[in-house]
mmCIF file of C-alpha atoms in Angstrom:
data_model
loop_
_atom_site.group_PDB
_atom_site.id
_atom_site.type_symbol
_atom_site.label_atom_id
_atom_site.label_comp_id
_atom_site.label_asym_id
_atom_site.label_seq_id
_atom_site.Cartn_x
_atom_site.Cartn_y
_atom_site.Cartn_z
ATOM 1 C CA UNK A 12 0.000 0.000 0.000
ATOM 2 C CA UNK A 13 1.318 3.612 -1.046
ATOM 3 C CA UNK A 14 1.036 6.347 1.473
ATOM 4 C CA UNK A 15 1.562 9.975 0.323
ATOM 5 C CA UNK A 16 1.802 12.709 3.034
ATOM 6 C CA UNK A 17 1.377 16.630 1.977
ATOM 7 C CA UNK A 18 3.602 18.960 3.899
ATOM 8 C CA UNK A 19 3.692 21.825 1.390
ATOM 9 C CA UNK A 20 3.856 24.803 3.733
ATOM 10 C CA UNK A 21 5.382 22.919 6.069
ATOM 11 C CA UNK A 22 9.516 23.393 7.286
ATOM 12 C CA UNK A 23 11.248 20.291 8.776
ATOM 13 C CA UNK A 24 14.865 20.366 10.399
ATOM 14 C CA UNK A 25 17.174 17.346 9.973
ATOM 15 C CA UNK A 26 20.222 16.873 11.941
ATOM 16 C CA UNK A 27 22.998 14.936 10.646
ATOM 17 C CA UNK A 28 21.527 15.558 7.048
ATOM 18 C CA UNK A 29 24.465 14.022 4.964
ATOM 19 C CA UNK A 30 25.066 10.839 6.940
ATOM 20 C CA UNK A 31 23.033 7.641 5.122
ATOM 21 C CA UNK A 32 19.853 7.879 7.524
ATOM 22 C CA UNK A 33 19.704 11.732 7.100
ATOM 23 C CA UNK A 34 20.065 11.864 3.726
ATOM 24 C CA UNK A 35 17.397 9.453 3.681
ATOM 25 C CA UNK A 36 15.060 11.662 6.129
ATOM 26 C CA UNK A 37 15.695 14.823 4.145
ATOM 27 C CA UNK A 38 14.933 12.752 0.857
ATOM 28 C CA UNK A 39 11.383 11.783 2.522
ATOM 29 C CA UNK A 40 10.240 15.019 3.865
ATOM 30 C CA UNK A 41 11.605 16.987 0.359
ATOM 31 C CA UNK A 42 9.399 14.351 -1.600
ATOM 32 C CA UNK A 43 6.495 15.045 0.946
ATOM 33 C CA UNK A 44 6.381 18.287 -0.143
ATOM 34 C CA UNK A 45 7.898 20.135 2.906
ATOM 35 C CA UNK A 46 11.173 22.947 2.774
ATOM 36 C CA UNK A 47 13.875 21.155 4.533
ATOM 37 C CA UNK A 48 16.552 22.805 6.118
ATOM 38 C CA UNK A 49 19.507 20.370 6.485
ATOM 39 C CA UNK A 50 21.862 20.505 8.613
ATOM 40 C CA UNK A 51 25.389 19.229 9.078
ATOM 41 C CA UNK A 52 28.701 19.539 10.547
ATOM 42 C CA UNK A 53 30.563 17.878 7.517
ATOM 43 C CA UNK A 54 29.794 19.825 4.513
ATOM 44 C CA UNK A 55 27.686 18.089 1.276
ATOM 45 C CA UNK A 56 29.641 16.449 -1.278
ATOM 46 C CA UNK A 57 29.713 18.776 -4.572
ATOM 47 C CA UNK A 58 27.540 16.077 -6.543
ATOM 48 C CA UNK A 59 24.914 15.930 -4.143
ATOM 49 C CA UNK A 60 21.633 16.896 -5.432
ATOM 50 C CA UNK A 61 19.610 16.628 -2.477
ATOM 51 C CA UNK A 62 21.060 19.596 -0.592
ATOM 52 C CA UNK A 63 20.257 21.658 -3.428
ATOM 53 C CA UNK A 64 18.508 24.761 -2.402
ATOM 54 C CA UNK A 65 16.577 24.729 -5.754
ATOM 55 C CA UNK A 66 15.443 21.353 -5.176
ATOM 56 C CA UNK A 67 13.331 22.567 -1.512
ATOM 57 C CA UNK A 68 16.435 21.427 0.502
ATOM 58 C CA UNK A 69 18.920 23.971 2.071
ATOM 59 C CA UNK A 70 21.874 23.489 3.619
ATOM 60 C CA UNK A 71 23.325 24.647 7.423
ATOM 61 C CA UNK A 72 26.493 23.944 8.256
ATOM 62 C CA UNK A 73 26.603 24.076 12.255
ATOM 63 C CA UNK A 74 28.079 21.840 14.990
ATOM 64 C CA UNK A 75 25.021 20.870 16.495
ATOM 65 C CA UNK A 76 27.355 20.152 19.945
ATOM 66 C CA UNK A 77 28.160 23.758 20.501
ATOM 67 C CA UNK A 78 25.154 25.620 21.853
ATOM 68 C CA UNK A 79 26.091 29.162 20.304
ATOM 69 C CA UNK A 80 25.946 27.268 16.575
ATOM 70 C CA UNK A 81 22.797 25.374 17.599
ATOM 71 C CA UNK A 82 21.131 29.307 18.302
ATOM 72 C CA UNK A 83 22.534 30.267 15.375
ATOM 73 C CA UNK A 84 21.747 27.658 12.854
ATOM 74 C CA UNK A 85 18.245 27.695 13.900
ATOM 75 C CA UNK A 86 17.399 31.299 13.980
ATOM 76 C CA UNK A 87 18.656 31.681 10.545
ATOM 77 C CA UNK A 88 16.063 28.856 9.490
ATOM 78 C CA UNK A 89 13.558 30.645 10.807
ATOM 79 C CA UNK A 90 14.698 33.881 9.504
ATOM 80 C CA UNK A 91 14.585 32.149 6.108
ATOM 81 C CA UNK A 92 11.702 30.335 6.313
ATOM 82 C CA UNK A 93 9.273 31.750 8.482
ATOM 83 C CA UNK A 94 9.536 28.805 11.261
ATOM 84 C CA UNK A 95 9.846 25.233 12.149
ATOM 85 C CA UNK A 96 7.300 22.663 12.220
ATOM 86 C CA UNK A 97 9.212 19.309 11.987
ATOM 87 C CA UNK A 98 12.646 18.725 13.899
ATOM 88 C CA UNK A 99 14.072 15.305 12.894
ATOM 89 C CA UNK A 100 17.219 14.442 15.152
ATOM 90 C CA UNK A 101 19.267 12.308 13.664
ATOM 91 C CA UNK A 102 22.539 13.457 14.145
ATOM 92 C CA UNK A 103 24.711 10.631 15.668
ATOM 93 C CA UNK A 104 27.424 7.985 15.413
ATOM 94 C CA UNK A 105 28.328 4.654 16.791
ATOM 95 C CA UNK A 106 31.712 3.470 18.223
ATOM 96 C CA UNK A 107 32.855 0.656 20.395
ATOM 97 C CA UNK A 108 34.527 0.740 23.362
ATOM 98 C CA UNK A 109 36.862 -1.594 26.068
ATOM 99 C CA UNK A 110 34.792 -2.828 29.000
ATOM 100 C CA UNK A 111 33.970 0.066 31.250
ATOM 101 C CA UNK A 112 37.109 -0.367 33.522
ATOM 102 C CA UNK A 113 38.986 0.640 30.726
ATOM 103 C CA UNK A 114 36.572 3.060 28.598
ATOM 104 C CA UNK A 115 38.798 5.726 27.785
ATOM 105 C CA UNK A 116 36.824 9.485 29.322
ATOM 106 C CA UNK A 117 37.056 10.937 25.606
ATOM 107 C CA UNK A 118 34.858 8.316 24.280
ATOM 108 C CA UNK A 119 32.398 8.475 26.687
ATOM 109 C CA UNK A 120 32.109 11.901 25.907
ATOM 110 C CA UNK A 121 32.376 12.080 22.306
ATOM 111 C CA UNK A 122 29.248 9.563 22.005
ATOM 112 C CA UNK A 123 27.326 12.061 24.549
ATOM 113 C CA UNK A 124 28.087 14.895 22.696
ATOM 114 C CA UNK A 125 27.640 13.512 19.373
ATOM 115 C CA UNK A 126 24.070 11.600 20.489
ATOM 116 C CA UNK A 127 22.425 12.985 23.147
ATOM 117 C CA UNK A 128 23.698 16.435 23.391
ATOM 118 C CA UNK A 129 23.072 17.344 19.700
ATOM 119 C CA UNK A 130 19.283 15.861 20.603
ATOM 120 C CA UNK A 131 19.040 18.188 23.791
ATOM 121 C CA UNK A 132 20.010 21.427 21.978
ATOM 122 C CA UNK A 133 18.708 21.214 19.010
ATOM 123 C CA UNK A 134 15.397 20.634 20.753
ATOM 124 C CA UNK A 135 15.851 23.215 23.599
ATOM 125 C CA UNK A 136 16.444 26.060 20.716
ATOM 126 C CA UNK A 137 13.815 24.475 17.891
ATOM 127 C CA UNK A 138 11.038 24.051 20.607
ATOM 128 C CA UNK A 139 9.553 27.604 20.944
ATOM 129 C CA UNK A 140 8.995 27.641 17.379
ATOM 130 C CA UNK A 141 7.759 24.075 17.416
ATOM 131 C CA UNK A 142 5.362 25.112 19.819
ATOM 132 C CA UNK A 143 3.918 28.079 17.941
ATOM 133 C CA UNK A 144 3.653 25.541 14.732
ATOM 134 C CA UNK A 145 2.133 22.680 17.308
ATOM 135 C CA UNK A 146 4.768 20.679 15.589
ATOM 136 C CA UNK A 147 6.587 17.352 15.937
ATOM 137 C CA UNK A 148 10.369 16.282 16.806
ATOM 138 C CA UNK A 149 11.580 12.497 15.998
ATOM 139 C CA UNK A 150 14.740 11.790 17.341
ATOM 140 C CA UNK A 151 16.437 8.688 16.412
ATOM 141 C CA UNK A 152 17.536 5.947 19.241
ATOM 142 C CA UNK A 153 19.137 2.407 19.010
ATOM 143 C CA UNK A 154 17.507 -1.322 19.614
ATOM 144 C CA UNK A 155 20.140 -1.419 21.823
ATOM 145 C CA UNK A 156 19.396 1.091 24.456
ATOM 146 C CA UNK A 157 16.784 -1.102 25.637
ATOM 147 C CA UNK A 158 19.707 -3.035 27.464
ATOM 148 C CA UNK A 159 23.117 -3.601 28.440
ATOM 149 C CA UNK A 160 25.632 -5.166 26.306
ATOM 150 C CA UNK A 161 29.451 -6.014 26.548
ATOM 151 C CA UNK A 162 31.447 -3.593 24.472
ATOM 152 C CA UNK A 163 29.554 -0.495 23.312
ATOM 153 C CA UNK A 164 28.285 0.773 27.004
ATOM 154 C CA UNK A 165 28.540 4.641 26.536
ATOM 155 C CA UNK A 166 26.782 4.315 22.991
ATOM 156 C CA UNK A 167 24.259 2.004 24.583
ATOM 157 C CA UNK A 168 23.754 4.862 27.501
ATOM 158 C CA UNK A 169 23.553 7.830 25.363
ATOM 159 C CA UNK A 170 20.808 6.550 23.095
ATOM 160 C CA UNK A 171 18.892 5.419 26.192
ATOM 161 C CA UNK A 172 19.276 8.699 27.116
ATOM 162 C CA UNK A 173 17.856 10.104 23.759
ATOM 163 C CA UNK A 174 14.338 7.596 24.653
ATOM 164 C CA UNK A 175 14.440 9.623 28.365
ATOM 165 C CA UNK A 176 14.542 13.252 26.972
ATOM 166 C CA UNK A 177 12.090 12.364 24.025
ATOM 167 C CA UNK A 178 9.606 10.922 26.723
ATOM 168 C CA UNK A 179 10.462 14.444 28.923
ATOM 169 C CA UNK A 180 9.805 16.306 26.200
ATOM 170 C CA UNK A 181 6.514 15.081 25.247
ATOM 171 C CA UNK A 182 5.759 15.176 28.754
ATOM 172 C CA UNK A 183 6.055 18.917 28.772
ATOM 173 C CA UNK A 184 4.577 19.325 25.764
ATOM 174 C CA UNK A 185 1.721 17.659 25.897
ATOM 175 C CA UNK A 186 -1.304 18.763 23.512
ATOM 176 C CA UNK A 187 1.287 21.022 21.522
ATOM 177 C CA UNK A 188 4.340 19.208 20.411
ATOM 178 C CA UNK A 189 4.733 15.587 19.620
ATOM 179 C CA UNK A 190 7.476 14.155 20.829
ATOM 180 C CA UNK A 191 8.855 10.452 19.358
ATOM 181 C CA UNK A 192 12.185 7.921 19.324
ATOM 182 C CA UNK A 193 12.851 5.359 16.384
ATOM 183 C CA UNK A 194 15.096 2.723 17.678
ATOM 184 C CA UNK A 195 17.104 1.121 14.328
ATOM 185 C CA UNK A 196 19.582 -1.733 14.985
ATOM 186 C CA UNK A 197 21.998 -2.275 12.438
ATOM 187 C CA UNK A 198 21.109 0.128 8.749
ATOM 188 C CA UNK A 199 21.832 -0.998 5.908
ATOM 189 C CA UNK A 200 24.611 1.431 4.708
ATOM 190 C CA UNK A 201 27.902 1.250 2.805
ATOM 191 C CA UNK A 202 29.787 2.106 6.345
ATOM 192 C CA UNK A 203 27.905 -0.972 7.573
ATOM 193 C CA UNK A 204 28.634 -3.274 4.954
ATOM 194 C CA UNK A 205 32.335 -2.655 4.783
ATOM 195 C CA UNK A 206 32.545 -3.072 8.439
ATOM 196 C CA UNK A 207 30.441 -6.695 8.642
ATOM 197 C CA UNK A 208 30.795 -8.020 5.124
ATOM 198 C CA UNK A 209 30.227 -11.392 6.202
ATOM 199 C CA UNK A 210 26.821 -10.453 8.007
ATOM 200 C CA UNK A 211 23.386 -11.060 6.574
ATOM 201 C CA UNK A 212 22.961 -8.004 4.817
ATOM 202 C CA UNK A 213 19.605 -8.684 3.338
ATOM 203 C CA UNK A 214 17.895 -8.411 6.971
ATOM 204 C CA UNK A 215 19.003 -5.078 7.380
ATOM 205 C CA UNK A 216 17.202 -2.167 7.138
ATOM 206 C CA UNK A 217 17.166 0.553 4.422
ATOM 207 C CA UNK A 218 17.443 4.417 5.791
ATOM 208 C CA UNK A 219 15.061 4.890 3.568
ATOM 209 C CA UNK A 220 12.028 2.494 5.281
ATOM 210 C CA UNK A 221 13.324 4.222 9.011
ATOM 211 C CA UNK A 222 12.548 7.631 6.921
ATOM 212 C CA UNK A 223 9.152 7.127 6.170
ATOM 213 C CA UNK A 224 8.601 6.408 9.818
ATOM 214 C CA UNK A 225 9.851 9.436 10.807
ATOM 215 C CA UNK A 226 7.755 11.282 8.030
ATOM 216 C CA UNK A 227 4.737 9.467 9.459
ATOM 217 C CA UNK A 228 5.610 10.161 12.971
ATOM 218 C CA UNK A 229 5.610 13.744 12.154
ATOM 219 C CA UNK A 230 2.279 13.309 10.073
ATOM 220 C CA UNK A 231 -1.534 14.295 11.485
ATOM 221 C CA UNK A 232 -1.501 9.909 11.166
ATOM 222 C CA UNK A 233 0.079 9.892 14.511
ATOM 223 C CA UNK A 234 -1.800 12.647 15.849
ATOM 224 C CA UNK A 235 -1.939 10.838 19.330
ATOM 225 C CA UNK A 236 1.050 9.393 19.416
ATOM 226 C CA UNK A 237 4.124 10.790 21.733
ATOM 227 C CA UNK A 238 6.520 9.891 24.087
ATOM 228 C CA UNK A 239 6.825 6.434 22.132
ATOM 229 C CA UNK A 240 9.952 4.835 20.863
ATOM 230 C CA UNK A 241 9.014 2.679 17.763
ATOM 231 C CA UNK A 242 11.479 0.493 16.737
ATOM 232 C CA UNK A 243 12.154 0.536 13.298
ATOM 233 C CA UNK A 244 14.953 -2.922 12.949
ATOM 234 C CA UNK A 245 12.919 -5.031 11.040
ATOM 235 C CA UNK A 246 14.376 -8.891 11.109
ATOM 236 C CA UNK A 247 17.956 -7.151 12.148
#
């Protein structure tokens, strides 16, 4: 069954636009019809079409860790756009780690700052605009948050603590902005592939399937929905 959602009108943020999964999420809301303003710390590869301004998609470079940039970034796509309805976090990475006893301190906080605290400010500074727009914000977790697991601790932690502030947030929000996790084990990415080539690829999941859940998420469809996180790993 097709499902087409119209967001013409409608201005959606994306963190971490040029990784794989926010490509994907920019790709989703552009072909839903809504102005996305997407934003990076790495700047877009020449050839890359999506982050076209002509194409409904324009580019921020910010470091979505450093609160001044955060301000910055998303007063100017207000400025430009008139406000924000949709803030899609995606901004994030994964790395491993020794056992705890010997989890070096600049890992731990690398994988905060890059997953949880690029979630808390880009929320803190998008939300009063949200709120005028009675928007939504998706923010993506892990599969694996939902436990402990040898090896990957602080990752594990900081997207456990992306479920906490998205259930916060739609806690204080309630009846204005929506408020939702996705929880994705492994995507199916290049990065991935070249990292597990012997692995099962086929039951990964595309970015592109965990982008139309966000686009839903965001959508009148979920109207009643917040303060969930959905997981979106398939047979992974």
């Amino acid at each position: 069954m097709d499902v087409e959602f119209d967001f013409d009108g409608r201005v959606a943020l994306v963190t971490g636009a040029c990784g794989a999964l926010g490509s994907a999420v920019v790709t989703a809301f552009r072909d839903a019809g809504a102005t996305v303003a997407a934003a990076d710390v790495v700047e877009p590869d020449d050839e890359d079409s999506l982050l076209d301004a002509g194409d409904g998609v324009e580019f921020y470079h910010g470091d979505f860790t450093d609160e001044e940039d955060v301000s910055r970034v998303v007063e100017s796509v207000v400025e430009d756009h008139g406000g924000v309805d949709f803030l899609a976090n995606v901004a994030g990475t994964w790395r491993g780690s020794d056992p705890i006893h010997e989890t070096d301190a600049d890992t731990f906080d690398f994988l905060f700052d890059v997953n949880l605290k690029t979630m808390f400010l880009a929320s803190k500074h998008a939300l009063p605009h949200l709120r005028e727009a009675e928007g939504a914000i998706v923010s993506v977790s892990a599969r694996s948050s939902l436990e402990g697991g040898e090896g990957d601790g602080p990752y594990r932690a900081s997207k456990a603590g992306v479920r906490l502030l998205t259930e916060t947030i739609a806690e204080e929000n309630l009846g204005t902005v929506r408020a939702n996790a996705v929880m994705p084990s492994v995507i199916d990415t290049p990065m991935n592939r070249e990292m597990m080539p012997d692995a099962d690829h086929d039951a990964w999941v595309d970015p592109a399937e965990i982008a139309r859940t966000v686009v839903v998420l965001c959508s009148d469809a979920t109207g009643v929905t917040s303060g969930a996180a959905v997981p979106v790993y398939g047979e992974a």
